[in-house]
CSV table of C-alpha atoms in Angstrom, one decimal:
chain,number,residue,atom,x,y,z
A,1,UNK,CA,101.7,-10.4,2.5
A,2,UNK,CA,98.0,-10.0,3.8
A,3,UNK,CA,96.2,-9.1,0.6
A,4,UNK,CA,93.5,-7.9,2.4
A,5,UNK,CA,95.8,-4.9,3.2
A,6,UNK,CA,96.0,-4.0,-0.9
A,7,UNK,CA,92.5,-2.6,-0.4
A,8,UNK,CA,93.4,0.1,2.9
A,9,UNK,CA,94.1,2.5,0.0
A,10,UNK,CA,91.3,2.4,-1.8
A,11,UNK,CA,89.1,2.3,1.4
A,12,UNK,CA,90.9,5.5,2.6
A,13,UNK,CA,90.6,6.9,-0.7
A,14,UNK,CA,86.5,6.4,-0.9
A,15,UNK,CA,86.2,7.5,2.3
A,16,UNK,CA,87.9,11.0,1.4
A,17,UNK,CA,85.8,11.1,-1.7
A,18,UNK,CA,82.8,10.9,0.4
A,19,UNK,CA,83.9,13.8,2.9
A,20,UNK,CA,84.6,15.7,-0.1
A,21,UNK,CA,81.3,15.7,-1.6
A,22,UNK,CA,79.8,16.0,1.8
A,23,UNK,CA,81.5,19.2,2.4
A,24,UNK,CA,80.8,20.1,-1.7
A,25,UNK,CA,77.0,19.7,-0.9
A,26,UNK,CA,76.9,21.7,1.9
A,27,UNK,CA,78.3,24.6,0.5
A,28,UNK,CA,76.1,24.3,-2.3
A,29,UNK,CA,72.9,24.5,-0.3
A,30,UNK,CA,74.8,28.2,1.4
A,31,UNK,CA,77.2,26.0,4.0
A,32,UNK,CA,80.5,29.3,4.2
A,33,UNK,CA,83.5,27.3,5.0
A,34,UNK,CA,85.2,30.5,5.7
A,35,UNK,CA,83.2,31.9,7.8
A,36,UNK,CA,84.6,31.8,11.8
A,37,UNK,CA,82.7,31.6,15.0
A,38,UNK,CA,81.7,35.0,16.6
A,39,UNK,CA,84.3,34.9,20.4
A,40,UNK,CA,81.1,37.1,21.1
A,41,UNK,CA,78.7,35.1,21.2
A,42,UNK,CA,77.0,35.5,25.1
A,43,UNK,CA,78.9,38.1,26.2
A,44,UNK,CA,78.0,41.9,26.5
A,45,UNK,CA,78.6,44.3,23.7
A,46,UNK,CA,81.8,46.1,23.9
A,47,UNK,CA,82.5,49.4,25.4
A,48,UNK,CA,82.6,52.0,22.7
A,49,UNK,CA,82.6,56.1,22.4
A,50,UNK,CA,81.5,57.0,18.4
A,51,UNK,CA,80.3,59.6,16.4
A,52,UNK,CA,76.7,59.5,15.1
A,53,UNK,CA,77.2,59.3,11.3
A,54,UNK,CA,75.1,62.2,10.1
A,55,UNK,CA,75.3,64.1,13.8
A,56,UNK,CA,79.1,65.0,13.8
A,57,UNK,CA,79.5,65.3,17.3
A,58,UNK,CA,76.9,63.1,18.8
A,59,UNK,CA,78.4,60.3,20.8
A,60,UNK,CA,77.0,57.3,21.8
A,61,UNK,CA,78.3,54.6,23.7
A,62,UNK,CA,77.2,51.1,24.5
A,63,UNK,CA,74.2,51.7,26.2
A,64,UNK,CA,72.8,52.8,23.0
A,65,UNK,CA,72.7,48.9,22.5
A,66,UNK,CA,71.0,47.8,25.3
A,67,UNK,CA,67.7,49.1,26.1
A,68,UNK,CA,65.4,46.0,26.5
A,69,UNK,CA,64.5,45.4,23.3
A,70,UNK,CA,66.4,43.4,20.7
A,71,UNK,CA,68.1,44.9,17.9
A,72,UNK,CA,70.3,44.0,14.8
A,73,UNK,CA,73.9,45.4,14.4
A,74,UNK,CA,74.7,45.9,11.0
A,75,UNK,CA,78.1,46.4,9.9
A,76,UNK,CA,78.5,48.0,6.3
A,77,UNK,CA,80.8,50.3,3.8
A,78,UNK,CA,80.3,52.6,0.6
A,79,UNK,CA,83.0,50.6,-0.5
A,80,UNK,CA,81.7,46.9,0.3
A,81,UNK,CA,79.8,45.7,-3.0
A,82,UNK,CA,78.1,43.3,-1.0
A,83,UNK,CA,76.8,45.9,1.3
A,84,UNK,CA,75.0,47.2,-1.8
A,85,UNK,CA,73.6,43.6,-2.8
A,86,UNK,CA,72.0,43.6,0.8
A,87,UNK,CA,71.3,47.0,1.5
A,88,UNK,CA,67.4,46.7,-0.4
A,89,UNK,CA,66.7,43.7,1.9
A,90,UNK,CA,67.8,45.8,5.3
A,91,UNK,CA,64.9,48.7,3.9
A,92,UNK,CA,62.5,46.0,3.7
A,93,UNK,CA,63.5,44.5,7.2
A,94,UNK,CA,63.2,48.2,8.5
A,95,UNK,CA,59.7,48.5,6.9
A,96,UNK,CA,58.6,45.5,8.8
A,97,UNK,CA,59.2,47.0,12.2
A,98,UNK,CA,62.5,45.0,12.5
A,99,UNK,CA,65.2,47.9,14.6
A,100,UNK,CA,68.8,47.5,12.6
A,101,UNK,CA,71.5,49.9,13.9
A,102,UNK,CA,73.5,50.5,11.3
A,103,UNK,CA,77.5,50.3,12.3
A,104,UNK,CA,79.6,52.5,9.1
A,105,UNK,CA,83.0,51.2,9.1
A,106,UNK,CA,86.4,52.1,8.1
A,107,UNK,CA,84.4,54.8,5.6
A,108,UNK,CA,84.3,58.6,4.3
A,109,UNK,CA,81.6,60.3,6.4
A,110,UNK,CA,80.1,61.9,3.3
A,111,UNK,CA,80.0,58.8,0.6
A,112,UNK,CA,77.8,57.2,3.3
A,113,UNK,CA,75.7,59.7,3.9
A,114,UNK,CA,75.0,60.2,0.5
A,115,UNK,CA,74.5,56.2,0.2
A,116,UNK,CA,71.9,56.4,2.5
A,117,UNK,CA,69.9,59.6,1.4
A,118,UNK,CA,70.0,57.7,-2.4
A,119,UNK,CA,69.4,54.0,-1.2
A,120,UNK,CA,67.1,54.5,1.6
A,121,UNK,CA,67.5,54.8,5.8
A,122,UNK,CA,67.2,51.7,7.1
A,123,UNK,CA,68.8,52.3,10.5
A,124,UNK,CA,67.3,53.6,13.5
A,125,UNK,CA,70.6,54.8,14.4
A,126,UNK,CA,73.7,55.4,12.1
A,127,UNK,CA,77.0,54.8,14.6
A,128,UNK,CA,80.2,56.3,12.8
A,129,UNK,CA,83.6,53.4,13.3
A,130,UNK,CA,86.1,55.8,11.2
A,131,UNK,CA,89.4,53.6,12.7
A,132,UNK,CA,87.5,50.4,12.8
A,133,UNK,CA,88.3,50.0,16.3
A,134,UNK,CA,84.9,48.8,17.1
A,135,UNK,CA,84.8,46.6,14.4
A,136,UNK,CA,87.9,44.8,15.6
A,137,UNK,CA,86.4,44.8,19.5
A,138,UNK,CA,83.4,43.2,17.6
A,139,UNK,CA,85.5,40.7,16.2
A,140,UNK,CA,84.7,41.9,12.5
A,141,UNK,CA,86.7,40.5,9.7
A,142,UNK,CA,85.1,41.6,6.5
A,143,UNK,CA,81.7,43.9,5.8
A,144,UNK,CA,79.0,43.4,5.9
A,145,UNK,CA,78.3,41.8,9.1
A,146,UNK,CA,74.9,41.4,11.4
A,147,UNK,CA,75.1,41.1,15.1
A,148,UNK,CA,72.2,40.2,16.7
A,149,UNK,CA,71.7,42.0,20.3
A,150,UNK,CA,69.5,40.9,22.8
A,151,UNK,CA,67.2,43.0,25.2
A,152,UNK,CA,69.8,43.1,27.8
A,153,UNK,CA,72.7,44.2,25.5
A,154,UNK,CA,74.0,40.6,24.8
A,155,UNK,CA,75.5,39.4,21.5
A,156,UNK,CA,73.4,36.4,20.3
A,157,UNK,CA,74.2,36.0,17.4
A,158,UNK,CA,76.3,37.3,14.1
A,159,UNK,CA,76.2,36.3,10.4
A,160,UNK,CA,79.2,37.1,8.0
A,161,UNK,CA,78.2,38.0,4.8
A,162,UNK,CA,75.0,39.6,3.4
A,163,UNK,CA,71.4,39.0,4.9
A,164,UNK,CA,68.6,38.1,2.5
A,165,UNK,CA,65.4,36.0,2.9
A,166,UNK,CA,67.0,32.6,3.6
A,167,UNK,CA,69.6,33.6,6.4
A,168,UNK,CA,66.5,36.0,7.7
A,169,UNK,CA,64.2,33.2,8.0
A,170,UNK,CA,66.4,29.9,8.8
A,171,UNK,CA,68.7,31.6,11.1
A,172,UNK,CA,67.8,35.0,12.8
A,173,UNK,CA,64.2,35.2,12.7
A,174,UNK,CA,63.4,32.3,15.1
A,175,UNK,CA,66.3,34.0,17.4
A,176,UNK,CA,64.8,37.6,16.9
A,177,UNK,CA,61.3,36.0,18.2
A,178,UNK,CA,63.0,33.9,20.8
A,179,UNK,CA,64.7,36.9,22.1
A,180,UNK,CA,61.6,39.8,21.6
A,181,UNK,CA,59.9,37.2,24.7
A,182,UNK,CA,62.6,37.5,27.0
A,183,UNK,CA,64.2,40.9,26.5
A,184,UNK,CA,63.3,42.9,29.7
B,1,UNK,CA,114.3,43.4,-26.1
B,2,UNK,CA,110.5,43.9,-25.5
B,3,UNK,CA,110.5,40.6,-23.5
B,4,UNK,CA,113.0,41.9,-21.6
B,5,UNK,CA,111.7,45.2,-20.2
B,6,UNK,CA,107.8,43.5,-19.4
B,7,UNK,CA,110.5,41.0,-17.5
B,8,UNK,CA,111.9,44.0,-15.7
B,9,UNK,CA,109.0,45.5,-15.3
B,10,UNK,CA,106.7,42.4,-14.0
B,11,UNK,CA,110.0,42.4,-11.5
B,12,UNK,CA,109.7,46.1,-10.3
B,13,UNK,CA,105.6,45.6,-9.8
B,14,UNK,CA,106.6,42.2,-7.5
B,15,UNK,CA,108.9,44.1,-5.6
B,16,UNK,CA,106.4,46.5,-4.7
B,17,UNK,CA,103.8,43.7,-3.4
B,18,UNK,CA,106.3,42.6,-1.8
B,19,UNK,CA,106.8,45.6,0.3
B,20,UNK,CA,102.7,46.7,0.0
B,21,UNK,CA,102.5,44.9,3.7
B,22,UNK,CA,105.3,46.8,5.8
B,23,UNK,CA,103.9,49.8,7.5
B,24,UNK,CA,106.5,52.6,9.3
B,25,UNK,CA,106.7,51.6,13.3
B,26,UNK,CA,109.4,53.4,15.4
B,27,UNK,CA,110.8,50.8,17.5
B,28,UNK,CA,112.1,51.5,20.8
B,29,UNK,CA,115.0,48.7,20.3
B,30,UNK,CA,116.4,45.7,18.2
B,31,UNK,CA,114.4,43.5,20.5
B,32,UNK,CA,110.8,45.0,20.4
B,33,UNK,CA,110.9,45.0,16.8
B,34,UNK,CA,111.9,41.5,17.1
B,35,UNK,CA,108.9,40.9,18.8
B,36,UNK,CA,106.7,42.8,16.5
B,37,UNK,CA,107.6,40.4,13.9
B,38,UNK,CA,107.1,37.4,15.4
B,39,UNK,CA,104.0,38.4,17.0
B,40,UNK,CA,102.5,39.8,13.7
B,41,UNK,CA,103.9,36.1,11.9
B,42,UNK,CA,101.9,34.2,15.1
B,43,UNK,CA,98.8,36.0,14.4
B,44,UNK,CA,96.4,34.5,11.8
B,45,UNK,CA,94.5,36.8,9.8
B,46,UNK,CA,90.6,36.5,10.2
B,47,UNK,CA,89.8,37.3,6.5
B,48,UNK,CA,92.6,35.6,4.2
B,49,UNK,CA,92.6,31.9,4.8
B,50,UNK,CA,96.0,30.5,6.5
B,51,UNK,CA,97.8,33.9,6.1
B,52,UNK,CA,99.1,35.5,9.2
B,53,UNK,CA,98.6,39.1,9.4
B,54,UNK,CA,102.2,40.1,9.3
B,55,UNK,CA,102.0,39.1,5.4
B,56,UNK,CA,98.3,39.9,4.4
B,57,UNK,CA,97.5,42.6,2.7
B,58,UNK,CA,93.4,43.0,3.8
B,59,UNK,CA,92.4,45.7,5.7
B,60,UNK,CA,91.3,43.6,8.7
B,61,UNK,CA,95.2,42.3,8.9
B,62,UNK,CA,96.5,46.2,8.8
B,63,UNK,CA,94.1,47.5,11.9
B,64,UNK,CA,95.5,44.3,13.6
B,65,UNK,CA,99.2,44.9,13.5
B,66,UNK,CA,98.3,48.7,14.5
B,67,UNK,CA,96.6,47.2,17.5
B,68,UNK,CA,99.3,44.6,18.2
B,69,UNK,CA,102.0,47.9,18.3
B,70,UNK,CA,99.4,49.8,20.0
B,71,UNK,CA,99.8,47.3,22.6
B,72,UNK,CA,103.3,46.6,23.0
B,73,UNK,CA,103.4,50.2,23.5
B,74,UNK,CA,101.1,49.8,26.1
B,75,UNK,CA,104.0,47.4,27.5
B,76,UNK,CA,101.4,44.4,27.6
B,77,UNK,CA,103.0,41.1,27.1
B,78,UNK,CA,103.2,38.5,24.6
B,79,UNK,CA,100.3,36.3,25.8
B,80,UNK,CA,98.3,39.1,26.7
B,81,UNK,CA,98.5,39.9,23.2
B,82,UNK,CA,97.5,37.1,22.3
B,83,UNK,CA,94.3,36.7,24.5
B,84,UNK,CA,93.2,40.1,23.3
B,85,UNK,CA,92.7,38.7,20.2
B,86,UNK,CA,91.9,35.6,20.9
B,87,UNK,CA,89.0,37.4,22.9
B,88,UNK,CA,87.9,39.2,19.6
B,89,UNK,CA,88.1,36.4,16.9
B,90,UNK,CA,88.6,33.1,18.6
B,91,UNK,CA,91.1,30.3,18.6
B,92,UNK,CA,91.4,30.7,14.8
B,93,UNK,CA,93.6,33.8,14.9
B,94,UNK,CA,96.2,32.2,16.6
B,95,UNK,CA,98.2,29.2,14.8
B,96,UNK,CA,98.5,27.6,18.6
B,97,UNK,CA,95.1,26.2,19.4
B,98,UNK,CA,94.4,25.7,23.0
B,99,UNK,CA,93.5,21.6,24.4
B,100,UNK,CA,90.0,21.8,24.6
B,101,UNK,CA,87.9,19.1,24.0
B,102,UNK,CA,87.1,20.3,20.4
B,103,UNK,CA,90.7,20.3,19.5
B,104,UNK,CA,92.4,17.5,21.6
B,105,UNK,CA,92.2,15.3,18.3
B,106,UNK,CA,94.7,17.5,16.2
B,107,UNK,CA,97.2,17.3,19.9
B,108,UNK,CA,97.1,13.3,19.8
B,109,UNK,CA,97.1,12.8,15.8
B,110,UNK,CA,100.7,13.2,15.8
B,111,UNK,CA,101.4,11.1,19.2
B,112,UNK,CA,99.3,8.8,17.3
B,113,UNK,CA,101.0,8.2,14.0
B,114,UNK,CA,104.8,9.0,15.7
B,115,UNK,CA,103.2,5.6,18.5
B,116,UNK,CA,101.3,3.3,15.0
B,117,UNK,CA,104.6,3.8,13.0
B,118,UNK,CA,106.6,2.5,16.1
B,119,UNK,CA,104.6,-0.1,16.6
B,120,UNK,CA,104.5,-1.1,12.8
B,121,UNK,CA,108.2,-1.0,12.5
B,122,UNK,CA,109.2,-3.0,15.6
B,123,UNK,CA,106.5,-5.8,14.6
B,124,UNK,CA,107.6,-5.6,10.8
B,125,UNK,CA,111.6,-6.1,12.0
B,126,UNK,CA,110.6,-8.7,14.6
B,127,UNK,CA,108.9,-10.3,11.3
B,128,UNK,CA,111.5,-10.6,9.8
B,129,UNK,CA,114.1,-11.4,12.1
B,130,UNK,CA,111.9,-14.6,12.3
B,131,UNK,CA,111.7,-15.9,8.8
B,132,UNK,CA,115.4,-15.0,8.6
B,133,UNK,CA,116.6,-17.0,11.3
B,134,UNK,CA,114.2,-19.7,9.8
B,135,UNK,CA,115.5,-19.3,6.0
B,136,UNK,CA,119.3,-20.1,7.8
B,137,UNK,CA,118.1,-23.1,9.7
B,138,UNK,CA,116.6,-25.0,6.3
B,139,UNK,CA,119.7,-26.1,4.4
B,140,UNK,CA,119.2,-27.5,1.3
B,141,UNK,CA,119.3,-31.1,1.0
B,142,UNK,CA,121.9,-33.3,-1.3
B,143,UNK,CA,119.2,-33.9,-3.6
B,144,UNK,CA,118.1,-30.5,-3.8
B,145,UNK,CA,121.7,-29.0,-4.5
B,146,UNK,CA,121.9,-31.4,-7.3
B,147,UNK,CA,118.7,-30.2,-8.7
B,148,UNK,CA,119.9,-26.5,-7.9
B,149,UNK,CA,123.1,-27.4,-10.1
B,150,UNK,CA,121.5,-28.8,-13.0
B,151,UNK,CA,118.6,-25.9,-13.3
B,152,UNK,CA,122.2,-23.3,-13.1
B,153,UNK,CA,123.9,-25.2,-15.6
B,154,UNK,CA,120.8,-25.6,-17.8
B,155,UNK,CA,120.4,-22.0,-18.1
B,156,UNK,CA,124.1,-20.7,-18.5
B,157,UNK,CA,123.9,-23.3,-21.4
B,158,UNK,CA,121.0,-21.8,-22.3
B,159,UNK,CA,122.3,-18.9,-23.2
B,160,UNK,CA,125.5,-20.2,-24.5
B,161,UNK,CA,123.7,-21.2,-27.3
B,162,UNK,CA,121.6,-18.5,-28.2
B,163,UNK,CA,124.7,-16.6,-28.7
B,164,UNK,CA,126.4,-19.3,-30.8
């Protein structure tokens, strides 16, 4: 028998070991395993009909999404903790000019209402997704999500999970710029 | 006693997980309920790693099997189904991925090993067809069934005497 063989194990073994802590590192510097592609990513926003959130009766549709300039899509719940770990970072993105629609999903009309008149307004415009429908065209699988929309109503990009500084400026920020340019 | 009735009781609370994931549907028939179920079991949920959404309990995998009888109702079919949510949340929420490029690696993995293992059992058997034909071809020689005789006798003496 080839003894050289004796060692395939251990080879194997090493290199799994070194994928492993690969993989280890990376989630430790904020790498979500979890997290899935966006199917959206380049194509139009979805056609939708909702309530305005604290205008009962105001309906807006798509075009509401698209009107040359670039915009965040934020998707959140009263009952999403991390919703509440992120909300302070959407005021200060608001503050700075930034425009973040706010999308309230699969939630009691008056717990959010009353979450935004204690926490702060950061949205320009509060849409209401009681059934989650437009959540599920969007592709949402958890709150909070961001969708990223481009001046011509295009999903860019989305980020599962809750923004803060890093994600702001590593991952949206130079799209938000590249996107402010070309929007017309 | 007490052991017995938390025993009871952990089984009553398992039961009711159990059923925590079947919503009421009126099915037309035998065979679109069928369906339902094997749609709903084809159907990865988005949120829960590696469950499908006919035994998730998250939110996400509840709004999905409404839309999947939404749409049978609609009389869509099977693959169309399928696409829809495909179209939505990607190749992960089916357990079927399409041959792209990206994913032609987990198609020929198995061809792969099913080919290597074929390969390594007809050369290991060829092996040793050789060195067996060979072992039956090298008869021992007079000298060395003499040798052979003594070394045999040498040790069943051997252990005739320990015993004695």
């Amino acid at each position: 028998m080839n003894k050289k063989l004796l060692f395939i194990p251990l080879i194997v073994f090493l290199g799994l070991v070194i994928a492993f802590m690969v993989q280890l590192q990376r989630n430790a510097q904020g790498d979500d395993p979890t997290s899935l592609e966006s199917a959206l990513i380049g194509k139009p926003v979805p056609k939708f009909k909702l309530e305005s959130l604290d205008i009962p009766g105001k309906v807006y549709d798509q075009a509401a999404l698209h009107d040359g300039k670039p915009m965040l899509l934020n998707v959140w719940a009263t009952w999403c903790p991390t919703c509440y770990a992120e909300h302070q970072f959407l005021n200060k993105l608001s503050a700075q000019g930034i425009r973040v629609i706010g999308l309230n999903y699969k939630d009691e009309r008056n717990k959010a209402i009353k979450w935004l008149n204690d926490l702060g307004n950061p949205y320009a415009l509060s849409l209401y997704d009681n059934n989650g429908m437009l959540g599920l065209d969007l592709g949402v699988y958890g709150a909070p999500e961001t969708f990223l929309i481009d001046g011509d109503g295009i999903v860019r990009y989305r980020h599962a999970g809750d923004l803060n500084d890093r994600i702001w400026e590593e991952e949206i920020k130079p799209l938000w710029i590249k996107y402010q340019g070309s929007g017309s | 006693m007490l052991k017995r009735i938390s025993f009871i009781l952990f089984g009553l609370m398992m039961t009711f997980v159990a059923h925590a994931t079947i919503d009421t549907y009126n099915f037309k028939s035998v065979e679109e309920e069928q369906q339902f179920r094997e749609l709903t079991g084809q159907l990865r949920c988005p949120k829960c790693q590696n469950n499908s959404i006919a035994d998730s309990n998250a939110p996400i995998a509840t709004d999905m099997r409404e839309k999947v009888y939404e749409l049978m109702e609609q009389g869509q079919s099977r693959q169309d189904i399928i696409n829809y949510m495909v179209d939505r949340y990607g190749n992960f929420v089916t357990y079927e991925p399409p041959i792209t490029p990206a994913t032609i690696f987990l198609w020929l993995v198995p061809v792969l090993c099913v080919v290597i293992g074929a390969a390594a059992i007809v050369m290991l058997s060829r092996r040793r067809k050789v060195s067996d034909s060979g072992a039956g071809s090298e008869s021992l020689s007079e000298q060395e069934k003499a040798r052979l005789q003594q070394l045999l006798s040498d040790k069943t003496g051997a252990k005739g005497r320990k015993k004695s």
